[in-house]
PDB file of C-alpha atoms in Angstrom:
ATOM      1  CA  UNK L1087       0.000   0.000   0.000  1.00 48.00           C
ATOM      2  CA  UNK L1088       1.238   3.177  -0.827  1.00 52.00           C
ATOM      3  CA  UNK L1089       2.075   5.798   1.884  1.00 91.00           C
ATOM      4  CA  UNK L1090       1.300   9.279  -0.152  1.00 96.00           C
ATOM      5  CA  UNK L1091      -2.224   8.835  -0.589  1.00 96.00           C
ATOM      6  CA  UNK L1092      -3.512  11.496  -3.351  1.00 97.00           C
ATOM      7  CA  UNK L1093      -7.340  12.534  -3.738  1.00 97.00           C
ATOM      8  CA  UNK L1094      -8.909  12.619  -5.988  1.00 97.00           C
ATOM      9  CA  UNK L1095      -7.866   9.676  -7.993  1.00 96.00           C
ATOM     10  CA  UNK L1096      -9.736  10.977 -11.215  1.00 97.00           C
ATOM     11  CA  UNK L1097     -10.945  15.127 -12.267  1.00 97.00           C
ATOM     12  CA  UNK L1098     -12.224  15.827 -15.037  1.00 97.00           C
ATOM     13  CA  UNK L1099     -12.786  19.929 -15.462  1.00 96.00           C
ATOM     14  CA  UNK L1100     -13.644  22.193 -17.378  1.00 94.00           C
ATOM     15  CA  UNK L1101     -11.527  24.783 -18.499  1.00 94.00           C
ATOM     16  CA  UNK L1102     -13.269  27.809 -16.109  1.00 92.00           C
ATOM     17  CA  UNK L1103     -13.401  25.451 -13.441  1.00 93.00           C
ATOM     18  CA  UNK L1104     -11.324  25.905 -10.209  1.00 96.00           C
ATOM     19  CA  UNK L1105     -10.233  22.730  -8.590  1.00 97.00           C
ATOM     20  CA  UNK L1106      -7.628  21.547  -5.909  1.00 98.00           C
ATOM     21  CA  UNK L1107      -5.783  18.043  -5.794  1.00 98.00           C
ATOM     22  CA  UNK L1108      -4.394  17.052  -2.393  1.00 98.00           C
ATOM     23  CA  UNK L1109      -1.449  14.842  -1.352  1.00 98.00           C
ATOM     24  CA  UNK L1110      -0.839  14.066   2.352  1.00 97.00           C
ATOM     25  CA  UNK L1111       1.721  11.765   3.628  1.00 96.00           C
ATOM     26  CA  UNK L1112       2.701  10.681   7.542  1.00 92.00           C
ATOM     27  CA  UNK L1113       6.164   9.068   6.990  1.00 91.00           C
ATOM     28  CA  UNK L1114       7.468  12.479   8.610  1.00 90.00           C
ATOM     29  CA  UNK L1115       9.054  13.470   4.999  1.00 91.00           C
ATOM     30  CA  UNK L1116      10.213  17.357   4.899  1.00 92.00           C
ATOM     31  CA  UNK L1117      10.273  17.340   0.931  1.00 93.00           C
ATOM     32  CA  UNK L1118       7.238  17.106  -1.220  1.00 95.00           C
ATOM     33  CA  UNK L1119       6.830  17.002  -4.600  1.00 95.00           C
ATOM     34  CA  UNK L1120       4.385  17.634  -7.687  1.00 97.00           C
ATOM     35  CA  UNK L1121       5.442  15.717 -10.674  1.00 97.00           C
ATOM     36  CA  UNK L1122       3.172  15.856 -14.215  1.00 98.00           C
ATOM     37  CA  UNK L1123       3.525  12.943 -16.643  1.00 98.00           C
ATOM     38  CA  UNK L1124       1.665  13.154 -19.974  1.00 97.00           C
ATOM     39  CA  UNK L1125       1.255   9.469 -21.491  1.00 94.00           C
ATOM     40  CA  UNK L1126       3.709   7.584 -22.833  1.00 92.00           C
ATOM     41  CA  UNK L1127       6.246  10.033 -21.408  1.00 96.00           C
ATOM     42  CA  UNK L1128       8.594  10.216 -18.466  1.00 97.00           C
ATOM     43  CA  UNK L1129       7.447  12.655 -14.941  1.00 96.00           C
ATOM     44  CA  UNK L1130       8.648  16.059 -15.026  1.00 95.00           C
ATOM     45  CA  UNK L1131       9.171  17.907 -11.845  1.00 94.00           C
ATOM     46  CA  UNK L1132       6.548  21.092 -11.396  1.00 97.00           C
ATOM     47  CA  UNK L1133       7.183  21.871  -7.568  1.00 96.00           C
ATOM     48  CA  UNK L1134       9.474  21.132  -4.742  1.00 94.00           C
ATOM     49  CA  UNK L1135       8.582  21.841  -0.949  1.00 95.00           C
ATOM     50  CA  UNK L1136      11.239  21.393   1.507  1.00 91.00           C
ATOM     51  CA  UNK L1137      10.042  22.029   5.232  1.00 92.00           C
ATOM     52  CA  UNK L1138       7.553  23.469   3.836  1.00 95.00           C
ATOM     53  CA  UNK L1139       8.867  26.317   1.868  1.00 94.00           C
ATOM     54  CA  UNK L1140       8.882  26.507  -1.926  1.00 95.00           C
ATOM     55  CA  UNK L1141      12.121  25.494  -3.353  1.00 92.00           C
ATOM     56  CA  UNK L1142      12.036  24.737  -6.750  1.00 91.00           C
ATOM     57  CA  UNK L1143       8.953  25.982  -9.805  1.00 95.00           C
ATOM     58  CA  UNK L1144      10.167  24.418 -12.740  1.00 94.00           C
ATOM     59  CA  UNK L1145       8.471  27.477 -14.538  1.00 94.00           C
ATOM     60  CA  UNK L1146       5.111  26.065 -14.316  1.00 97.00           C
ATOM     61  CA  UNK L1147       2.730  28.543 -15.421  1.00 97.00           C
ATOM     62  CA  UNK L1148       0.378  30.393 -12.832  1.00 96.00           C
ATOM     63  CA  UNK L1149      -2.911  28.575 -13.538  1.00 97.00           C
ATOM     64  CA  UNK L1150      -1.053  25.830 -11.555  1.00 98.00           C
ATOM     65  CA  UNK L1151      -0.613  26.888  -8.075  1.00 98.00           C
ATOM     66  CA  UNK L1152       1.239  24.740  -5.262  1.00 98.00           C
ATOM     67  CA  UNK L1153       0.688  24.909  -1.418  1.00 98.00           C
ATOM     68  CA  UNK L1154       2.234  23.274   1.451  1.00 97.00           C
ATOM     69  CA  UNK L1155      -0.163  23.921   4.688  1.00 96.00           C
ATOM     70  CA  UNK L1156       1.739  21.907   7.076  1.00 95.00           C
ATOM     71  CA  UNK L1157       4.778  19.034   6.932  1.00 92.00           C
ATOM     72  CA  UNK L1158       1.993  16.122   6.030  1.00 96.00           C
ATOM     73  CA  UNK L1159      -0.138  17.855   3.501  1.00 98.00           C
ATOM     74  CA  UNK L1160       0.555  19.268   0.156  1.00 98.00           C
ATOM     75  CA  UNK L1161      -1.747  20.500  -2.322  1.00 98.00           C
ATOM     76  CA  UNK L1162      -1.943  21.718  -5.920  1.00 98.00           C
ATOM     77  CA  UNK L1163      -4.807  24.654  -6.824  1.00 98.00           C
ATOM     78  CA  UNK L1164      -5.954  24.219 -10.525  1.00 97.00           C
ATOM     79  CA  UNK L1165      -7.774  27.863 -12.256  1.00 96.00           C
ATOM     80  CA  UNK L1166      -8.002  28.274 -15.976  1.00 95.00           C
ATOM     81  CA  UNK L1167      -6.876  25.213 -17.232  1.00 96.00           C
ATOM     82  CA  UNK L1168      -6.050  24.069 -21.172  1.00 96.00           C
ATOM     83  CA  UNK L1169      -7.121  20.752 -22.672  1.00 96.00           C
ATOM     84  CA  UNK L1170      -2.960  19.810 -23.222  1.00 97.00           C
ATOM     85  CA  UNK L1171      -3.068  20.508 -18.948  1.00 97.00           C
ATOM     86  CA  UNK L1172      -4.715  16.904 -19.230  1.00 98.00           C
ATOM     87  CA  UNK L1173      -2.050  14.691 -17.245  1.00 98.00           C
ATOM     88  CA  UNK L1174      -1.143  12.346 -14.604  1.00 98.00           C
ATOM     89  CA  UNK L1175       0.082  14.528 -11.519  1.00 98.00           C
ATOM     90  CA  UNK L1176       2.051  12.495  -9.166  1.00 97.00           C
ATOM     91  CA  UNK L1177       2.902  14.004  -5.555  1.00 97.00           C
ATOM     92  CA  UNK L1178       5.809  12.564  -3.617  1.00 96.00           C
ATOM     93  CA  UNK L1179       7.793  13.126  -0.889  1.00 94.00           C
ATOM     94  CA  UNK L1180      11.448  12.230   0.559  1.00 92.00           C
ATOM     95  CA  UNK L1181      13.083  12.589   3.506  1.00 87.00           C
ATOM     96  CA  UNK L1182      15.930  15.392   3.455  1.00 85.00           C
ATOM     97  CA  UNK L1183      18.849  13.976   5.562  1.00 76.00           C
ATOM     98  CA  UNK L1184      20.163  10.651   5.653  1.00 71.00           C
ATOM     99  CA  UNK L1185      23.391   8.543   5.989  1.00 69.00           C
ATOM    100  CA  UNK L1186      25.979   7.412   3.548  1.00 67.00           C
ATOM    101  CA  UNK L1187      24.627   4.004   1.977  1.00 66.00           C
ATOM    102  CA  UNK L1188      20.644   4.468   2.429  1.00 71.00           C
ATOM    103  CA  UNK L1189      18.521   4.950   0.281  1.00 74.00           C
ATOM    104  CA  UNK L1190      17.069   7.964  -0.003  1.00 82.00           C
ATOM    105  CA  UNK L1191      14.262   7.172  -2.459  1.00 87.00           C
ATOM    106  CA  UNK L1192      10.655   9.573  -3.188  1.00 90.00           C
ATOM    107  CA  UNK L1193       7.423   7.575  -2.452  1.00 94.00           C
ATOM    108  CA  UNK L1194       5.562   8.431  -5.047  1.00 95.00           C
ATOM    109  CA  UNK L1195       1.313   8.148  -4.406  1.00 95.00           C
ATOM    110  CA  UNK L1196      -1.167   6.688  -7.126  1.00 93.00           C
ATOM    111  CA  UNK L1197      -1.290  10.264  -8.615  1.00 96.00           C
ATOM    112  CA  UNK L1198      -4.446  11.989  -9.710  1.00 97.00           C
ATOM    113  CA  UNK L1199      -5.892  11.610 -13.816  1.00 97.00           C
ATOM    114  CA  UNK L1200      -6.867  15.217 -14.236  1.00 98.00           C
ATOM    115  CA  UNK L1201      -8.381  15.492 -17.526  1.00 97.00           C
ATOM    116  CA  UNK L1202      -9.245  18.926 -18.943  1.00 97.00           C
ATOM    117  CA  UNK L1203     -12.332  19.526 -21.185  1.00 95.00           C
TER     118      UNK L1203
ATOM    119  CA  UNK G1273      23.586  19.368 -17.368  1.00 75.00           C
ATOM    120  CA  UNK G1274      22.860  15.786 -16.275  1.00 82.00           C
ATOM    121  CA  UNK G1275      20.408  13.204 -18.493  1.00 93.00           C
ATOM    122  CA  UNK G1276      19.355  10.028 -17.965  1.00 97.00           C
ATOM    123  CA  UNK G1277      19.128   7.134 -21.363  1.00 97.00           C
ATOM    124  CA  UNK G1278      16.921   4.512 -21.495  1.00 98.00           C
ATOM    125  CA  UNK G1279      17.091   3.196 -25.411  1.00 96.00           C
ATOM    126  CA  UNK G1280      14.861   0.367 -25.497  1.00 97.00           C
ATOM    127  CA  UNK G1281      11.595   1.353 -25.415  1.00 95.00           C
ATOM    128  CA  UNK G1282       9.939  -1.870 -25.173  1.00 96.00           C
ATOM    129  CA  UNK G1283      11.278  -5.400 -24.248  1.00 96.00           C
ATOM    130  CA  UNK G1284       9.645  -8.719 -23.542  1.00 96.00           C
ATOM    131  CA  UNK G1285      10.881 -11.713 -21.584  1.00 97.00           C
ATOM    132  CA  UNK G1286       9.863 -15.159 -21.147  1.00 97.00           C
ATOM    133  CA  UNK G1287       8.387 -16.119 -17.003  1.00 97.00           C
ATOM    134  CA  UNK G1288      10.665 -17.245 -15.165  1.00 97.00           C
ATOM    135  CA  UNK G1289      14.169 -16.018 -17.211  1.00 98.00           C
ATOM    136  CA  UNK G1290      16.055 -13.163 -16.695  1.00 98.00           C
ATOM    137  CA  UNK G1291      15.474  -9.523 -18.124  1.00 98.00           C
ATOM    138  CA  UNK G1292      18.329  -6.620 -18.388  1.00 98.00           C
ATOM    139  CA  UNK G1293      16.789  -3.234 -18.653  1.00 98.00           C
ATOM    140  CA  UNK G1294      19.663  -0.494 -20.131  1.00 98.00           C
ATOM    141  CA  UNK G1295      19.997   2.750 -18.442  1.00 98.00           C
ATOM    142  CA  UNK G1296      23.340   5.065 -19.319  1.00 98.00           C
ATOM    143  CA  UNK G1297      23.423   8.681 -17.465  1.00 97.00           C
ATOM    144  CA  UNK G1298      25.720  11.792 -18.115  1.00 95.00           C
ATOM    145  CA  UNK G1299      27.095  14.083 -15.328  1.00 92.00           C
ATOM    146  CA  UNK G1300      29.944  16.289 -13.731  1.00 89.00           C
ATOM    147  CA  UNK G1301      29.077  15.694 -10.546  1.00 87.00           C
ATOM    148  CA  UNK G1302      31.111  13.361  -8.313  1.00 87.00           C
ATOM    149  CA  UNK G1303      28.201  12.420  -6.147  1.00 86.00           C
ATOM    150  CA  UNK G1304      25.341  11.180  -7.588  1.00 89.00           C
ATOM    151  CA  UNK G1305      22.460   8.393  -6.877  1.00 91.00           C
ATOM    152  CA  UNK G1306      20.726   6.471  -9.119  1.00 94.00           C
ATOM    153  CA  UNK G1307      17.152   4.950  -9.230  1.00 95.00           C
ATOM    154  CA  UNK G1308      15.038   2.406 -10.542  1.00 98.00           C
ATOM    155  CA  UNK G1309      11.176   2.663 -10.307  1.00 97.00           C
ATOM    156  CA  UNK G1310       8.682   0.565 -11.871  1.00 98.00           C
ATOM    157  CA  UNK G1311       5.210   2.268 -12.935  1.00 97.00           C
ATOM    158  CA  UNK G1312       1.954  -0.394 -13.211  1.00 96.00           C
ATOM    159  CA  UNK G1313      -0.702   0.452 -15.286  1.00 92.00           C
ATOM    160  CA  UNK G1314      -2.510   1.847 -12.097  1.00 90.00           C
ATOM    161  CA  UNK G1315       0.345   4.667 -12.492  1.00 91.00           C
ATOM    162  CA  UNK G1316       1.974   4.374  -8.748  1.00 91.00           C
ATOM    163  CA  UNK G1317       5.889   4.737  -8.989  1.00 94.00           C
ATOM    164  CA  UNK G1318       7.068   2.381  -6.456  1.00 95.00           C
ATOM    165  CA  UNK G1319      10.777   2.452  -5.789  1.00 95.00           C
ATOM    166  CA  UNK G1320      12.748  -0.620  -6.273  1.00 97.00           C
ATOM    167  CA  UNK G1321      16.270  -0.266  -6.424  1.00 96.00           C
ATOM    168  CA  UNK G1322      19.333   2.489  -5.180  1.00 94.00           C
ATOM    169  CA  UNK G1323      22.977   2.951  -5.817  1.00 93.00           C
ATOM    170  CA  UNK G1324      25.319   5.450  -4.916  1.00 90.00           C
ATOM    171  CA  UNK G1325      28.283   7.002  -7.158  1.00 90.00           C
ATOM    172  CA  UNK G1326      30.355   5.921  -4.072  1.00 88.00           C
ATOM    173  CA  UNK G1327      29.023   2.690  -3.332  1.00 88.00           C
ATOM    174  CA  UNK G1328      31.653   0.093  -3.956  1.00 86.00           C
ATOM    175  CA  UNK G1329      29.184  -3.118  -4.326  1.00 92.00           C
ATOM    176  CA  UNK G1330      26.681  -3.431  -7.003  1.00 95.00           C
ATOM    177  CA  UNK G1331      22.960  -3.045  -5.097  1.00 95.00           C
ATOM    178  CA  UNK G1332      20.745  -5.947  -4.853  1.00 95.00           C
ATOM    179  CA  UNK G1333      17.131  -5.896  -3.704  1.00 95.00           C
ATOM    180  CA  UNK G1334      15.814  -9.740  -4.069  1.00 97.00           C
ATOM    181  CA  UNK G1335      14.957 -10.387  -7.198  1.00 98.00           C
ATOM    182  CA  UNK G1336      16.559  -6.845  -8.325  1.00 98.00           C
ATOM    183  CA  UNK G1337      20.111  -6.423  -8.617  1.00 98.00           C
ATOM    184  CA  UNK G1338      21.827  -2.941 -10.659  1.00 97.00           C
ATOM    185  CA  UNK G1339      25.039  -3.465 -12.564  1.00 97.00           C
ATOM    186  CA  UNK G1340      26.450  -0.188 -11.854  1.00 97.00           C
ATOM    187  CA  UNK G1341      29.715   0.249 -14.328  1.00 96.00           C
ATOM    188  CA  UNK G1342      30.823   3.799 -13.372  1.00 95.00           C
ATOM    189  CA  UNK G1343      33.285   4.114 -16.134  1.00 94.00           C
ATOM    190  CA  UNK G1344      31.204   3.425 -18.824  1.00 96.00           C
ATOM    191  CA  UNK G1345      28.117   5.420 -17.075  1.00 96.00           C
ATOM    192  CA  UNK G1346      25.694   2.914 -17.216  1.00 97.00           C
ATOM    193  CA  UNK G1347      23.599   1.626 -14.255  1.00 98.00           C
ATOM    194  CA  UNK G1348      21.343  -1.226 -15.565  1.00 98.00           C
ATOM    195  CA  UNK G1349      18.871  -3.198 -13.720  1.00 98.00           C
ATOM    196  CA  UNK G1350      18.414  -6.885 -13.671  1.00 98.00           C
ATOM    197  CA  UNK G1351      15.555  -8.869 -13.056  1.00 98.00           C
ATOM    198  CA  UNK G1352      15.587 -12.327 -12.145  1.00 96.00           C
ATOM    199  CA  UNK G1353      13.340 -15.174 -12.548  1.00 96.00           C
ATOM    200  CA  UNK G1354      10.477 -12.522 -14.217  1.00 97.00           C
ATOM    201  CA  UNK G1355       7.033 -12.808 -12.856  1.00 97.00           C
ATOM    202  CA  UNK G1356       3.863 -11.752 -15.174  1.00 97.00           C
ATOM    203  CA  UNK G1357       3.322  -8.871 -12.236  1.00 97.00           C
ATOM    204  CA  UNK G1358       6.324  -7.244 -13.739  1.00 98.00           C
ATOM    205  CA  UNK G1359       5.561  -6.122 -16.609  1.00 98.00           C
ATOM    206  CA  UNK G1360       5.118  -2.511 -16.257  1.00 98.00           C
ATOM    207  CA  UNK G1361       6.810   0.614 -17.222  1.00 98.00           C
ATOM    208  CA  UNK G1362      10.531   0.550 -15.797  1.00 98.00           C
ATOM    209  CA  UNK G1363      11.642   3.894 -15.099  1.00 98.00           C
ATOM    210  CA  UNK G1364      15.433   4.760 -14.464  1.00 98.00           C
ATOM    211  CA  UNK G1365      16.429   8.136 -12.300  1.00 96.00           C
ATOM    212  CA  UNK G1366      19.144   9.658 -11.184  1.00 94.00           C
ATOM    213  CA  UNK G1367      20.181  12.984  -8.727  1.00 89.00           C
ATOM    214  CA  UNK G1368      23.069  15.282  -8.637  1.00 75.00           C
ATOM    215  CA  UNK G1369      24.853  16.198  -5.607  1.00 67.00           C
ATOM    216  CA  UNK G1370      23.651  13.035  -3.201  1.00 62.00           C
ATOM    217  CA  UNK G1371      25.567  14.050   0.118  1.00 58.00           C
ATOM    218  CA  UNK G1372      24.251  17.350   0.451  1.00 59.00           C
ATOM    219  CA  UNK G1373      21.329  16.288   1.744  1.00 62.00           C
ATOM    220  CA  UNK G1374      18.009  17.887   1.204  1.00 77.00           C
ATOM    221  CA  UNK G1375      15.312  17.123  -1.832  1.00 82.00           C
ATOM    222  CA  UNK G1376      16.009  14.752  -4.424  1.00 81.00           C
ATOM    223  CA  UNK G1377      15.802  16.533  -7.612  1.00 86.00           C
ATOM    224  CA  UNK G1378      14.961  13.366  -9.959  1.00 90.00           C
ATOM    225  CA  UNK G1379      15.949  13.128 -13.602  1.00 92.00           C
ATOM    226  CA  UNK G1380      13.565  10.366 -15.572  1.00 96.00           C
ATOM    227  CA  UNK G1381      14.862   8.617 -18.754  1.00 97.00           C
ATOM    228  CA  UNK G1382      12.233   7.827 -21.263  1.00 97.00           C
ATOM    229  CA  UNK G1383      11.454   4.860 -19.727  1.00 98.00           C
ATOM    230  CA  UNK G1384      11.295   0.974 -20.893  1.00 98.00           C
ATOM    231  CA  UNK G1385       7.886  -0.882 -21.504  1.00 98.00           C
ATOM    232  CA  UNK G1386       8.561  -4.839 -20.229  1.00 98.00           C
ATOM    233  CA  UNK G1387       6.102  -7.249 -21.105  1.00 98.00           C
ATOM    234  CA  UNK G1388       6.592 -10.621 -18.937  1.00 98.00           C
ATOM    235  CA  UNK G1389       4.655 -13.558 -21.348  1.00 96.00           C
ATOM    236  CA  UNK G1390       3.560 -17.103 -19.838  1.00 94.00           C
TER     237      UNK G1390
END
């Protein structure tokens, strides 16, 4: 079972519509992600959170907008959206200090099938 | 600027036999990790496998192992004894500057397609 647990699994909006997909995880992970992968293609990074700060925008446009709230929850506001916005978004998070020889992977949740009409 | 390889784009194996999935990367950086994730249809990227620029021994994670040639910049992973639940999209990452701690800022290749057949 996976340990980022993303909601809603599937949104489909329209392109005035304002939405919000939300990410939460409890493994005590300071870095969060928000990753977009099209089909058929690898994920690209959009956002990184670390201790709950905004770190990295990739240059995502505006009509995507991130939020961290608190360490467990993250959160990606949707206004204004385009069909070619239509995308897997994967949240993940990562713990931000660790020793020489582990593993510092991202657990990655189920993601959210946003599709745009 | 770092990238991550993956030229087959598709492969197929036989149950039960053994399956090499390709993976070359390019960096300056001294310290680097490298990942392997594996993406079902349901979409879920679940981690299986993690070596270190500095890690002597080749990782092994049961049925996983990653033939990490430094020299030649390759880090491919190896499954044994394939099971029809792996076939999947096989995903291979890597990040710059490991011992700095903080967020992992993940490279994807393009990604292999494995199809496992009875």
């Amino acid at each position: 079972d996976t340990e980022v647990t993303q909601t809603p699994k599937h949104l489909v909006m329209g392109m005035t519509n304002k939405k919000s997909l939300k990410c939460e995880q409890h493994m005590g992970h300071r870095a969060m992600y928000w990753y977009k992968q099209k089909a058929k293609k690898p994920p690209e990074l959009m956002f990184v959170y670390s201790y709950e700060k905004l770190s990295i925008n990739e240059s995502v446009p505006s009509r995507f907008s991130p939020e961290c709230p608190n360490s467990s929850l993250l959160n990606l506001h949707l206004h204004a959206l385009q069909p070619e916005d239509s995308a897997l978004y994967l949240c993940a998070s990562s713990q931000v200090s660790f020793g020489r020889g582990e593993a510092p992977e991202a657990f990655f949740g189920q993601g959210t099938r946003l599709t745009v009409v | 600027a770092q990238k991550i390889t993956q030229t087959q784009p598709g492969m197929f194996v036989q149950e039960k036999e053994a399956v090499t999935l390709d993976c070359t990367y390019d960096t300056s950086d001294q310290s680097y990790g490298l990942f392997w994730y594996k993406q079902p249809s349901s979409g879920e990227m679940i981690f299986l496998i993690y070596q270190g620029s500095y890690d002597e021994q080749n990782a092994t994670e049961g049925r996983y192992s990653l033939n990490f040639q430094k020299a030649r910049k390759s880090a491919n992973l190896v499954i044994s004894a394939s099971q029809l639940g792996d076939s999947a999209m096989y995903f291979c990452a890597m990040r710059e500057g490991m011992f700095s701690g903080g967020y992992n800022k993940l490279i994807f290749g393009a990604g292999t397609r494995l199809a496992v057949h009875p």
